[in-house]
Short mmCIF file of C-alpha atoms (C1' of nucleotides) in Angstrom, two decimals:
data_model
loop_
_atom_site.label_atom_id
_atom_site.label_comp_id
_atom_site.label_asym_id
_atom_site.label_seq_id
_atom_site.Cartn_x
_atom_site.Cartn_y
_atom_site.Cartn_z
CA MET A 1 104.19 92.15 70.29
CA SER A 2 103.78 89.74 73.14
CA LYS A 3 106.71 87.65 72.04
CA ALA A 4 108.82 90.77 72.29
CA LEU A 5 107.39 91.41 75.73
CA ILE A 6 108.33 87.97 77.02
CA GLU A 7 111.71 88.27 75.38
CA ASP A 8 112.26 91.60 77.15
CA LEU A 9 111.14 90.19 80.48
CA ARG A 10 113.50 87.26 80.13
CA GLU A 11 116.38 89.55 79.28
CA ARG A 12 115.65 91.55 82.39
CA GLY A 13 115.65 88.40 84.47
CA LEU A 14 112.09 89.07 85.53
CA VAL A 15 110.72 85.65 84.65
CA PHE A 16 111.22 83.07 87.34
CA GLN A 17 108.65 80.41 86.50
CA ILE A 18 105.75 80.13 84.10
CA ALA A 19 102.86 77.79 84.76
CA GLY A 20 101.54 76.36 81.52
CA GLU A 21 104.66 77.44 79.67
CA GLU A 22 104.14 75.31 76.50
CA ARG A 23 100.95 77.09 75.60
CA PHE A 24 101.58 80.39 77.30
CA ILE A 25 103.29 82.36 74.51
CA ASP A 26 100.74 81.34 71.91
CA TRP A 27 97.92 82.19 74.24
CA LEU A 28 99.38 85.61 74.92
CA GLU A 29 100.10 86.22 71.24
CA GLU A 30 96.62 85.39 70.13
CA LYS A 31 94.94 88.55 71.40
CA PRO A 32 95.08 91.11 74.20
CA ARG A 33 94.64 89.27 77.47
CA THR A 34 93.67 90.16 81.00
CA LEU A 35 96.07 89.53 83.87
CA TYR A 36 96.11 90.27 87.55
CA CYS A 37 98.34 90.65 90.55
CA GLY A 38 97.23 90.78 94.16
CA PHE A 39 98.41 93.16 96.85
CA ASP A 40 97.46 92.42 100.41
CA PRO A 41 96.92 95.28 102.85
CA THR A 42 99.43 94.46 105.58
CA ALA A 43 100.17 98.13 106.27
CA ASP A 44 98.85 101.54 105.32
CA SER A 45 101.19 101.68 102.34
CA LEU A 46 102.94 99.39 99.90
CA HIS A 47 106.71 99.26 100.04
CA ILE A 48 109.28 98.84 97.34
CA GLY A 49 108.89 95.08 97.49
CA SER A 50 105.67 95.58 95.54
CA LEU A 51 107.33 97.70 92.91
CA VAL A 52 108.43 94.89 90.62
CA PRO A 53 104.95 93.37 90.28
CA LEU A 54 103.40 96.83 89.88
CA LEU A 55 105.79 97.67 87.08
CA MET A 56 105.16 94.24 85.63
CA LEU A 57 101.46 95.04 85.30
CA ARG A 58 102.48 98.19 83.49
CA ARG A 59 104.84 96.30 81.18
CA PHE A 60 101.97 94.03 80.15
CA GLN A 61 99.67 96.98 79.73
CA ASP A 62 102.20 98.73 77.53
CA ALA A 63 102.18 95.60 75.37
CA GLY A 64 98.42 95.90 74.95
CA HIS A 65 97.11 93.70 77.74
CA LYS A 66 94.62 94.60 80.43
CA PRO A 67 95.88 94.68 84.01
CA ILE A 68 93.80 94.11 87.12
CA ALA A 69 95.24 95.20 90.42
CA LEU A 70 93.60 93.22 93.17
CA VAL A 71 93.67 94.64 96.64
CA GLY A 72 93.20 91.91 99.21
CA GLY A 73 90.48 93.21 101.46
CA ALA A 74 89.63 89.59 102.28
CA THR A 75 93.02 87.90 102.13
CA GLY A 76 94.47 90.77 104.17
CA LEU A 77 92.19 89.70 106.99
CA ILE A 78 93.69 86.22 106.99
CA GLY A 79 97.42 86.64 106.33
CA ASP A 80 99.46 84.81 103.74
CA PRO A 81 101.60 82.11 105.40
CA SER A 82 103.81 81.60 102.34
CA PHE A 83 107.42 81.31 103.47
CA LYS A 84 106.63 83.17 106.65
CA ALA A 85 108.39 81.70 109.65
CA GLN A 86 105.64 82.62 112.07
CA GLU A 87 101.95 83.00 112.35
CA ARG A 88 100.95 86.60 111.82
CA GLN A 89 98.98 88.91 114.01
CA LEU A 90 95.47 89.48 112.72
CA ASN A 91 94.38 93.04 112.03
CA THR A 92 90.90 94.27 112.71
CA PRO A 93 88.45 94.53 109.79
CA ASP A 94 88.12 98.30 109.97
CA VAL A 95 91.89 98.78 110.01
CA VAL A 96 92.27 96.53 106.97
CA ALA A 97 89.44 98.33 105.22
CA GLY A 98 91.25 101.63 105.74
CA TRP A 99 94.42 100.19 104.30
CA VAL A 100 92.54 98.83 101.30
CA ASP A 101 91.49 102.34 100.36
CA LYS A 102 95.04 103.63 100.60
CA LEU A 103 96.43 100.77 98.58
CA LYS A 104 93.82 101.19 95.89
CA ALA A 105 94.96 104.75 95.37
CA GLN A 106 98.59 103.72 95.41
CA VAL A 107 98.43 100.91 92.88
CA SER A 108 96.36 103.09 90.60
CA ARG A 109 99.30 105.37 89.97
CA PHE A 110 101.28 102.68 88.20
CA ILE A 111 98.76 101.56 85.64
CA SER A 112 96.69 103.69 83.36
CA PHE A 113 92.96 104.11 83.29
CA ASP A 114 91.82 105.33 79.94
CA GLU A 115 88.76 104.30 78.03
CA SER A 116 90.71 101.82 75.93
CA PRO A 117 90.17 98.05 76.05
CA SER A 118 93.41 97.71 77.98
CA SER A 119 92.35 100.16 80.65
CA ALA A 120 93.26 98.95 84.11
CA ILE A 121 90.85 97.79 86.77
CA VAL A 122 91.20 97.77 90.54
CA VAL A 123 89.21 95.19 92.46
CA ASN A 124 88.85 94.06 96.05
CA ASN A 125 88.48 90.36 96.78
CA LEU A 126 86.30 91.11 99.77
CA ASP A 127 83.56 91.79 97.21
CA TRP A 128 83.16 88.12 96.40
CA THR A 129 84.26 86.49 99.62
CA ALA A 130 82.45 88.51 102.26
CA ASN A 131 79.12 86.83 101.71
CA ILE A 132 80.10 83.22 101.16
CA ASP A 133 78.74 81.16 104.01
CA VAL A 134 80.84 78.48 105.63
CA LEU A 135 78.95 75.50 104.29
CA THR A 136 78.99 76.77 100.74
CA PHE A 137 82.67 77.48 101.04
CA LEU A 138 83.46 74.02 102.39
CA ARG A 139 81.21 72.17 99.94
CA ASP A 140 81.74 74.10 96.74
CA ILE A 141 85.29 75.34 97.10
CA GLY A 142 86.99 73.27 99.77
CA LYS A 143 86.06 70.01 98.09
CA HIS A 144 88.41 70.85 95.22
CA PHE A 145 91.45 71.04 97.45
CA SER A 146 93.46 68.13 98.68
CA VAL A 147 94.97 68.64 102.08
CA ASN A 148 97.60 66.09 101.14
CA ALA A 149 98.69 68.36 98.30
CA MET A 150 98.43 71.53 100.36
CA ILE A 151 100.67 70.37 103.17
CA HIS A 152 103.33 69.44 100.68
CA LYS A 153 103.57 72.92 99.24
CA GLU A 154 107.02 74.33 99.75
CA SER A 155 105.55 77.61 100.99
CA VAL A 156 104.10 76.08 104.13
CA LYS A 157 106.42 73.09 104.52
CA GLN A 158 108.65 74.85 106.98
CA ARG A 159 105.71 75.77 109.16
CA ILE A 160 104.39 72.24 109.14
CA GLU A 161 107.61 70.30 109.47
CA ARG A 162 109.87 72.43 111.55
CA GLU A 163 109.73 72.09 115.27
CA GLY A 164 109.14 75.37 117.04
CA SER A 165 106.66 76.76 114.57
CA GLY A 166 103.18 75.89 113.46
CA ILE A 167 100.31 77.08 111.35
CA SER A 168 96.72 77.81 112.19
CA PHE A 169 93.86 76.60 110.04
CA THR A 170 93.19 80.25 109.27
CA GLU A 171 96.48 80.80 107.54
CA PHE A 172 96.49 77.32 106.09
CA ALA A 173 93.26 78.17 104.31
CA TYR A 174 94.72 81.35 102.85
CA SER A 175 95.75 79.78 99.59
CA ILE A 176 92.19 78.59 99.02
CA LEU A 177 91.01 82.18 99.19
CA GLN A 178 93.65 83.33 96.76
CA SER A 179 92.79 80.44 94.45
CA LEU A 180 89.18 81.53 94.54
CA ASP A 181 90.26 85.03 93.47
CA PHE A 182 91.78 83.71 90.30
CA ALA A 183 88.69 81.64 89.48
CA GLU A 184 86.43 84.63 90.18
CA LEU A 185 88.46 86.97 88.03
CA TYR A 186 88.42 84.42 85.24
CA LYS A 187 84.67 84.20 85.50
CA GLY A 188 84.11 87.94 85.77
CA TYR A 189 86.82 89.35 83.48
CA GLU A 190 88.22 86.40 81.55
CA CYS A 191 91.41 87.00 83.43
CA GLY A 192 93.79 84.27 82.34
CA LEU A 193 97.11 85.14 83.95
CA GLN A 194 98.21 85.78 87.49
CA ILE A 195 101.61 87.25 88.21
CA GLY A 196 103.39 87.48 91.53
CA GLY A 197 106.64 87.01 93.38
CA SER A 198 108.24 83.60 93.39
CA ASP A 199 106.83 83.03 96.86
CA GLN A 200 103.38 83.10 95.29
CA TRP A 201 103.92 80.05 93.10
CA GLY A 202 101.95 77.73 95.34
CA ASN A 203 99.02 80.13 95.59
CA ILE A 204 99.03 80.77 91.86
CA THR A 205 99.06 77.12 90.86
CA GLY A 206 96.27 76.56 93.37
CA GLY A 207 94.22 79.15 91.50
CA ILE A 208 95.03 77.56 88.17
CA ASP A 209 93.80 74.18 89.42
CA LEU A 210 90.65 75.65 90.88
CA THR A 211 89.82 77.58 87.73
CA ARG A 212 90.16 74.42 85.70
CA ARG A 213 87.95 72.47 88.07
CA LEU A 214 85.26 75.12 88.41
CA HIS A 215 85.25 76.53 84.90
CA GLY A 216 87.12 74.00 82.81
CA ALA A 217 89.52 76.66 81.64
CA GLN A 218 93.26 76.75 81.24
CA VAL A 219 94.78 79.79 82.89
CA PHE A 220 98.40 80.74 83.42
CA GLY A 221 100.81 81.93 86.05
CA LEU A 222 104.06 83.84 85.93
CA THR A 223 106.32 84.48 88.87
CA MET A 224 109.13 86.97 89.29
CA PRO A 225 112.35 86.23 91.11
CA LEU A 226 112.88 87.15 94.69
CA ILE A 227 114.95 90.31 94.80
CA THR A 228 118.24 89.57 96.43
CA LYS A 229 121.26 91.66 97.21
CA ALA A 230 124.80 90.57 96.57
CA ASP A 231 125.74 90.99 100.21
CA GLY A 232 122.93 88.70 101.32
CA THR A 233 121.03 91.28 103.37
CA LYS A 234 117.35 91.79 102.87
CA PHE A 235 116.30 94.05 100.04
CA GLY A 236 114.17 97.06 100.87
CA LYS A 237 115.15 97.68 104.45
CA THR A 238 117.52 100.27 105.79
CA GLU A 239 118.60 101.38 109.23
CA SER A 240 115.56 103.63 109.33
CA GLY A 241 113.21 100.84 108.33
CA THR A 242 111.17 99.90 105.33
CA ILE A 243 111.21 101.99 102.17
CA TRP A 244 107.57 102.85 101.58
CA LEU A 245 105.94 104.09 98.45
CA ASP A 246 103.89 106.62 100.40
CA PRO A 247 105.78 109.94 100.40
CA ALA A 248 104.39 110.68 103.85
CA LYS A 249 106.15 107.59 105.19
CA THR A 250 109.33 107.70 103.13
CA SER A 251 110.09 111.11 101.68
CA PRO A 252 111.11 111.37 98.03
CA TYR A 253 114.50 112.50 99.28
CA ALA A 254 114.97 109.40 101.45
CA PHE A 255 113.63 107.31 98.61
CA TYR A 256 116.13 108.80 96.16
CA GLN A 257 118.95 108.29 98.63
CA PHE A 258 117.98 104.66 99.07
CA TRP A 259 118.46 103.93 95.40
CA LEU A 260 121.59 106.03 95.23
CA GLY A 261 123.11 103.76 97.83
CA THR A 262 122.66 100.61 95.76
CA ALA A 263 125.75 98.40 95.69
CA ASP A 264 127.70 98.18 92.44
CA ALA A 265 127.11 94.45 92.45
CA ASP A 266 123.34 94.98 92.32
CA VAL A 267 122.81 98.19 90.42
CA TYR A 268 122.62 96.90 86.83
CA LYS A 269 120.29 94.12 87.85
CA PHE A 270 118.10 96.65 89.62
CA LEU A 271 118.05 98.87 86.55
CA ARG A 272 116.63 95.92 84.64
CA TYR A 273 114.10 95.16 87.36
CA PHE A 274 112.95 98.62 88.34
CA THR A 275 113.13 100.81 85.26
CA PHE A 276 111.78 100.88 81.74
CA LEU A 277 115.20 101.47 80.26
CA SER A 278 115.86 98.80 77.67
CA PRO A 279 118.32 96.02 78.44
CA ALA A 280 120.53 97.41 75.68
CA GLU A 281 120.62 100.87 77.23
CA ILE A 282 121.46 99.35 80.57
CA ALA A 283 124.26 97.34 79.05
CA ASP A 284 125.67 100.55 77.58
CA ILE A 285 125.63 102.19 80.99
CA GLU A 286 127.48 99.26 82.44
CA VAL A 287 130.14 99.39 79.76
CA ALA A 288 130.60 103.13 80.23
CA ASP A 289 130.90 102.76 84.00
CA LYS A 290 133.49 100.05 83.67
CA ALA A 291 135.57 102.22 81.39
CA ALA A 292 135.36 105.29 83.60
CA GLU A 293 137.32 106.02 86.73
CA GLY A 294 135.63 106.60 90.04
CA ARG A 295 131.99 106.54 90.82
CA PRO A 296 129.65 104.78 88.38
CA GLN A 297 126.67 106.59 86.89
CA ALA A 298 124.31 103.68 87.29
CA GLN A 299 123.20 104.48 90.83
CA ARG A 300 122.26 108.03 89.91
CA ILE A 301 120.33 106.88 86.86
CA LEU A 302 118.55 104.21 88.88
CA ALA A 303 117.62 106.70 91.59
CA GLU A 304 116.34 109.21 89.05
CA GLN A 305 114.29 106.68 87.13
CA VAL A 306 112.64 105.02 90.10
CA THR A 307 112.03 108.22 92.04
CA ALA A 308 110.37 109.74 88.99
CA LEU A 309 108.23 106.63 88.54
CA VAL A 310 107.02 106.60 92.11
CA HIS A 311 107.01 110.27 93.09
CA GLY A 312 106.83 112.01 89.74
CA GLU A 313 109.07 114.71 88.35
CA VAL A 314 108.20 117.01 91.23
CA GLY A 315 109.33 114.49 93.78
CA LEU A 316 112.52 113.81 91.89
CA VAL A 317 113.41 117.48 91.63
CA ALA A 318 112.81 117.94 95.34
CA ALA A 319 114.96 114.94 96.16
CA GLN A 320 117.77 116.18 93.97
CA ARG A 321 117.60 119.67 95.36
CA ILE A 322 118.17 118.38 98.86
CA THR A 323 120.84 115.99 97.73
CA ASP A 324 122.74 118.75 95.96
CA ALA A 325 122.50 121.07 98.93
CA LEU A 326 123.62 118.51 101.46
CA PHE A 327 126.29 116.65 99.59
CA SER A 328 127.85 118.95 97.08
CA GLY A 329 126.52 122.46 97.43
CA ASP A 330 127.62 125.02 99.94
CA ILE A 331 124.99 125.27 102.61
CA ALA A 332 125.89 128.89 103.29
CA ASP A 333 124.52 129.69 99.82
CA LEU A 334 121.08 128.38 100.62
CA SER A 335 118.41 131.00 100.85
CA SER A 336 115.92 131.13 103.64
CA ASP A 337 113.32 129.82 101.22
CA ASP A 338 115.58 126.97 100.21
CA LEU A 339 115.98 125.91 103.80
CA ALA A 340 112.28 126.07 104.45
CA GLN A 341 111.74 124.07 101.29
CA LEU A 342 114.20 121.40 102.40
CA ALA A 343 112.10 120.82 105.47
CA LEU A 344 108.98 120.46 103.33
CA ASP A 345 110.80 118.16 100.95
CA GLY A 346 111.57 115.63 103.59
CA LEU A 347 114.66 116.73 105.47
CA PRO A 348 114.06 115.94 109.14
CA VAL A 349 113.56 119.13 111.06
CA THR A 350 113.21 120.12 114.71
CA GLN A 351 111.93 123.45 115.98
CA ILE A 352 113.08 124.57 119.37
CA TYR A 353 113.35 127.71 121.48
CA ARG A 354 116.83 128.66 122.49
CA GLY A 355 115.78 128.63 126.14
CA ASP A 356 114.47 125.08 125.85
CA LEU A 357 117.72 123.55 124.67
CA PRO A 358 118.63 120.52 126.80
CA PRO A 359 121.82 120.44 128.85
CA ALA A 360 123.60 117.99 126.55
CA PHE A 361 123.99 117.98 122.79
CA THR A 362 123.74 114.18 122.77
CA GLN A 363 120.34 114.57 124.39
CA LEU A 364 119.23 117.08 121.80
CA LEU A 365 120.28 114.75 118.99
CA SER A 366 118.53 111.71 120.41
CA ASP A 367 115.40 113.64 121.41
CA SER A 368 115.12 115.03 117.91
CA GLY A 369 115.55 111.62 116.37
CA ALA A 370 118.72 112.58 114.54
CA VAL A 371 120.42 109.59 116.14
CA ALA A 372 118.97 106.42 117.66
CA SER A 373 120.45 106.96 121.11
CA GLY A 374 122.64 109.29 123.07
CA LYS A 375 125.38 106.67 122.98
CA GLN A 376 125.59 106.91 119.23
CA ALA A 377 125.68 110.66 119.38
CA LYS A 378 128.45 110.45 121.92
CA ASP A 379 130.38 108.07 119.74
CA ALA A 380 130.00 110.38 116.77
CA LEU A 381 131.00 113.43 118.80
CA SER A 382 134.13 111.73 120.09
CA ARG A 383 135.17 111.01 116.52
CA ASN A 384 134.49 114.50 115.27
CA ALA A 385 131.70 113.22 113.09
CA VAL A 386 129.16 115.87 114.08
CA PHE A 387 129.00 119.12 112.13
CA VAL A 388 126.87 122.19 112.68
CA ASN A 389 126.67 124.41 109.65
CA GLY A 390 129.90 122.88 108.49
CA SER A 391 132.02 123.15 111.61
CA ALA A 392 132.87 120.12 113.71
CA LEU A 393 131.86 119.69 117.31
CA GLY A 394 133.78 117.56 119.79
CA LEU A 395 132.82 115.68 122.89
CA GLU A 396 134.08 118.56 125.03
CA ASP A 397 131.36 120.77 123.56
CA ASN A 398 128.58 118.46 124.66
CA ALA A 399 127.42 120.58 127.58
CA SER A 400 127.76 124.05 126.06
CA PRO A 401 124.69 125.11 124.10
CA ALA A 402 126.35 128.37 123.10
CA VAL A 403 129.01 126.37 121.26
CA TRP A 404 126.58 124.14 119.39
CA PHE A 405 124.43 126.88 118.02
CA PRO A 406 126.37 130.16 118.13
CA LYS A 407 124.06 132.99 117.20
CA GLU A 408 126.44 134.56 114.73
CA GLN A 409 126.67 131.31 112.77
CA ALA A 410 122.97 130.79 112.33
CA LEU A 411 121.86 130.72 108.73
CA HIS A 412 119.24 133.40 108.29
CA ASP A 413 119.15 133.87 112.08
CA VAL A 414 117.48 130.58 112.95
CA TYR A 415 118.74 127.64 110.91
CA TYR A 416 121.39 125.18 111.99
CA LEU A 417 122.06 122.25 109.70
CA VAL A 418 123.46 119.36 111.71
CA LYS A 419 125.30 116.53 110.03
CA VAL A 420 125.92 113.30 111.92
CA GLY A 421 128.29 111.01 110.12
CA LYS A 422 128.52 111.29 106.37
CA LYS A 423 124.94 110.86 105.39
CA LYS A 424 122.61 111.88 108.17
CA HIS A 425 121.32 115.44 108.17
CA HIS A 426 118.94 117.21 110.47
CA LEU A 427 117.75 120.77 110.38
CA PHE A 428 117.25 122.69 113.61
CA VAL A 429 115.22 125.83 113.70
CA VAL A 430 116.24 127.68 116.84
CA SER A 431 114.23 130.73 117.75
CA GLY A 432 114.22 133.10 120.71
CA VAL A 433 117.07 134.73 122.53
"C1'" G B 1 92.66 66.13 128.79
"C1'" G B 2 97.83 63.31 129.18
"C1'" A B 3 103.27 63.23 128.37
"C1'" G B 4 107.48 65.87 126.89
"C1'" G B 5 110.25 70.33 125.04
"C1'" G B 6 110.55 75.58 124.97
"C1'" G B 7 109.85 81.37 125.91
"C1'" U B 8 117.15 85.44 127.08
"C1'" U B 9 118.88 92.12 125.13
"C1'" C B 10 116.82 94.11 117.08
"C1'" C B 11 117.49 88.67 115.10
"C1'" C B 12 119.88 83.87 115.86
"C1'" G B 13 121.82 81.86 120.13
"C1'" A B 14 125.10 80.74 124.89
"C1'" G B 15 124.31 81.18 129.89
"C1'" U B 16 121.53 76.46 135.62
"C1'" G B 17 122.87 81.01 142.42
"C1'" G B 18 127.49 85.83 142.88
"C1'" C B 19 133.19 87.16 138.36
"C1'" C B 20 126.05 88.81 134.16
"C1'" A B 21 123.96 94.56 131.27
"C1'" A B 22 124.44 88.91 130.24
"C1'" A B 23 129.47 84.73 125.52
"C1'" G B 24 129.45 84.20 120.21
"C1'" G B 25 127.44 85.33 115.37
"C1'" G B 26 124.34 88.50 112.35
"C1'" A B 27 122.20 93.24 111.62
"C1'" U B 28 122.94 98.37 112.79
"C1'" C B 29 125.84 103.06 113.89
"C1'" A B 30 130.58 105.92 113.81
"C1'" G B 31 135.92 106.45 112.22
"C1'" A B 32 140.02 105.24 108.66
"C1'" C B 33 140.43 103.98 103.32
"C1'" U B 34 136.92 105.51 99.30
"C1'" G B 35 132.88 106.91 95.07
"C1'" U B 36 127.26 109.42 100.02
"C1'" A B 37 130.27 102.14 97.07
"C1'" A B 38 132.40 97.04 98.15
"C1'" A B 39 136.14 94.63 100.91
"C1'" U B 40 139.21 95.41 105.13
"C1'" C B 41 140.72 97.40 109.88
"C1'" U B 42 139.14 100.13 114.50
"C1'" G B 43 135.40 101.56 117.97
"C1'" A B 44 130.20 101.56 119.69
"C1'" C B 45 126.00 98.60 120.20
"C1'" G B 46 119.56 98.34 127.16
"C1'" C B 47 118.61 103.75 128.87
"C1'" G B 48 121.30 107.96 130.77
"C1'" A B 49 125.97 113.78 129.89
"C1'" A B 50 126.98 111.54 134.51
"C1'" A B 51 125.70 109.64 139.20
"C1'" G B 52 122.83 105.96 138.32
"C1'" C B 53 118.45 103.32 136.50
"C1'" U B 54 115.76 99.27 134.09
"C1'" U B 55 116.18 94.01 131.63
"C1'" C B 56 116.31 87.61 130.58
"C1'" G B 57 107.29 85.39 129.23
"C1'" G B 58 104.12 87.20 133.95
"C1'" U B 59 103.22 87.41 139.26
"C1'" G B 60 104.71 86.07 143.91
"C1'" G B 61 108.49 83.53 146.97
"C1'" U B 62 113.42 81.46 148.88
"C1'" U B 63 118.31 83.89 149.48
"C1'" C B 64 123.01 88.62 151.87
"C1'" G B 65 122.55 87.88 146.41
"C1'" A B 66 118.27 85.05 141.00
"C1'" A B 67 118.21 85.07 133.82
"C1'" U B 68 119.65 80.89 136.87
"C1'" C B 69 116.09 77.74 142.71
"C1'" C B 70 110.52 77.19 144.26
"C1'" A B 71 104.99 78.11 143.40
"C1'" C B 72 101.20 79.60 140.43
"C1'" C B 73 99.79 81.71 135.77
"C1'" C B 74 100.25 83.02 130.32
"C1'" C B 75 102.07 81.75 125.48
"C1'" C B 76 104.52 78.41 121.69
"C1'" C B 77 106.02 73.49 119.80
"C1'" U B 78 106.00 67.87 119.50
"C1'" C B 79 103.61 63.30 120.43
"C1'" C B 80 99.28 60.76 122.51
"C1'" A B 81 93.88 60.88 123.52
#
RNA sequence: GGAGGGGUUCCCGAGUGGCCAAAGGGAUCAGACUGUAAAUCUGACGCGAAAGCUUCGGUGGUUCGAAUCCACCCCCCUCCA
C-alpha cells in the first residue's frame, strides 16, 4: 500500500528529498502513520502554491495514513525567512488570528474528516507556543540548537552572507518554532512525518533533530519540488496577481482560465502534480495530444480537474459556462438570466447610469478596472482590439458614448459585453435613458 | 557609539546641474502569426482623452533650472566598539 504510494509519488515527480530515507519506506509500510504539513497565515487565503502540499496530505490519507494540517497561528506572527530575500513585515496578532480561522476552513476542504482512524486533524501551533515563557524557551528548546549550524543553512545563507540584506533575530528564530511544532506533534499525536516544499528542508530537518533530542525518536521528512515553469517565470502569478483558493478572491472562472492557459511545456507535469489522474492516464493524454493536430486536450483536462478539486462541480460548471459564452458561444444567444448569472459567476461587471458615462471610453475602461490604465485602453482601441457586443470600436469613437453603447444593440436593454484584447471581458450594465 | 556603503519609475539597474518622465534588461499589456499556446516580429509601458499634472527615502535650502549640489532627518547594509 505505502510502497505503491511512494512509487506513485516518485512517478509524479513529487518527491524531492526524503530525510531518513533508508528507514522511511519500512516505517511507512509497517502501519498507518500520522503526518503533517504546516500552512502559515500570510494572507486571508491560501494560494495555489499550497495546493501541492494539500493534495499530498490527501494522497497519504487515501493510502490509509492520518494527515494533520497545521495552521501557523504562532509562526505566522514571526515570518519564515527561508529563501526570502528580505525581512518581512510583521502582521498584528488579531489580523493573523483572523487569517488562521479562514485558513483552517480552507485546508479542511482537501482532507476528509470521518470517524475513521485516518480522519484528518487541524491544529494551530499557537496552542503550544503562546504560553512558553522566554527563559523556558531559551533553556529547554534553544539549548538544542547550534547557531553555527543554523547560520549555515542554505535557506538563510543569502540573508546572512549577501551584502544589502540581513536578518533579524525574530526571523532567525523561526526555524526553532517550526522545529518545536514537529516535536510537539510527535508527542501529542505520534506524528512521524513532516512534508513541505523544498524550501522547507532546513526547517524540517531542524524538527527531526529536535524530536530526537527531546523524545529520542526517529521521525521523517519529505519535501516536494519547487514548482517551476518552462519559461522561467514564477508559477502562480498572473497579470491580475496571485491565484487564490478563495473563490471570493479568485473566481472559479478566473481559476479555470488560469489552468487553461498552462504552457504545453508544463501541462503534463502539472497534471501529475495537481490531479489524481494516474501517471499512466496522463501519459495516454500526452500521446494522444502529440498525435492530434491543433490544440492539445491536456490544458482543458487540467483546468477541469483542478477547478473541480478546489471549487467543486458547481464551481467548475460555472467556470465552463462563462468560458463557453465568452470564447465559443454567440453572446447574442445569452438570455437575460445567463448574463446575470455570468456576473455572479465571476465575470467582472460594472453598473452605470447612461447619464453618468464619462466623456472618454478609455476613462470608462480604466475606471471600471477592465484595463490597468487609460493608456492601455487607448493602445487597444487604436489596434481595433476593443469589442462591444461583438463589434469593434476604434480610437475615433473614444469620445462618443452613443457609439460605444448604442441603445438598439443592448442585450436585453441593458447589457453590453466589452472585450479588450482576446481574453479580457467585462460586462457593463447600463440603465437609464 | 565610531567608520564606510546604500535608498531611482512593478523588479533588477544606469544616471552626479539643463538634451531626464529618467538608459538597458526583466515582467506586464495590445497587434500580427496561432491553439484563449510557445517562439518570433511590431507597438505600448508614471497619471491624463487632451491641455497638462505628479515622480527619483523625507523635509527644507542653493540655482533661471536639481534624481543630480548643500543642511537636517528617516531607513537598510558592512566592519569596528
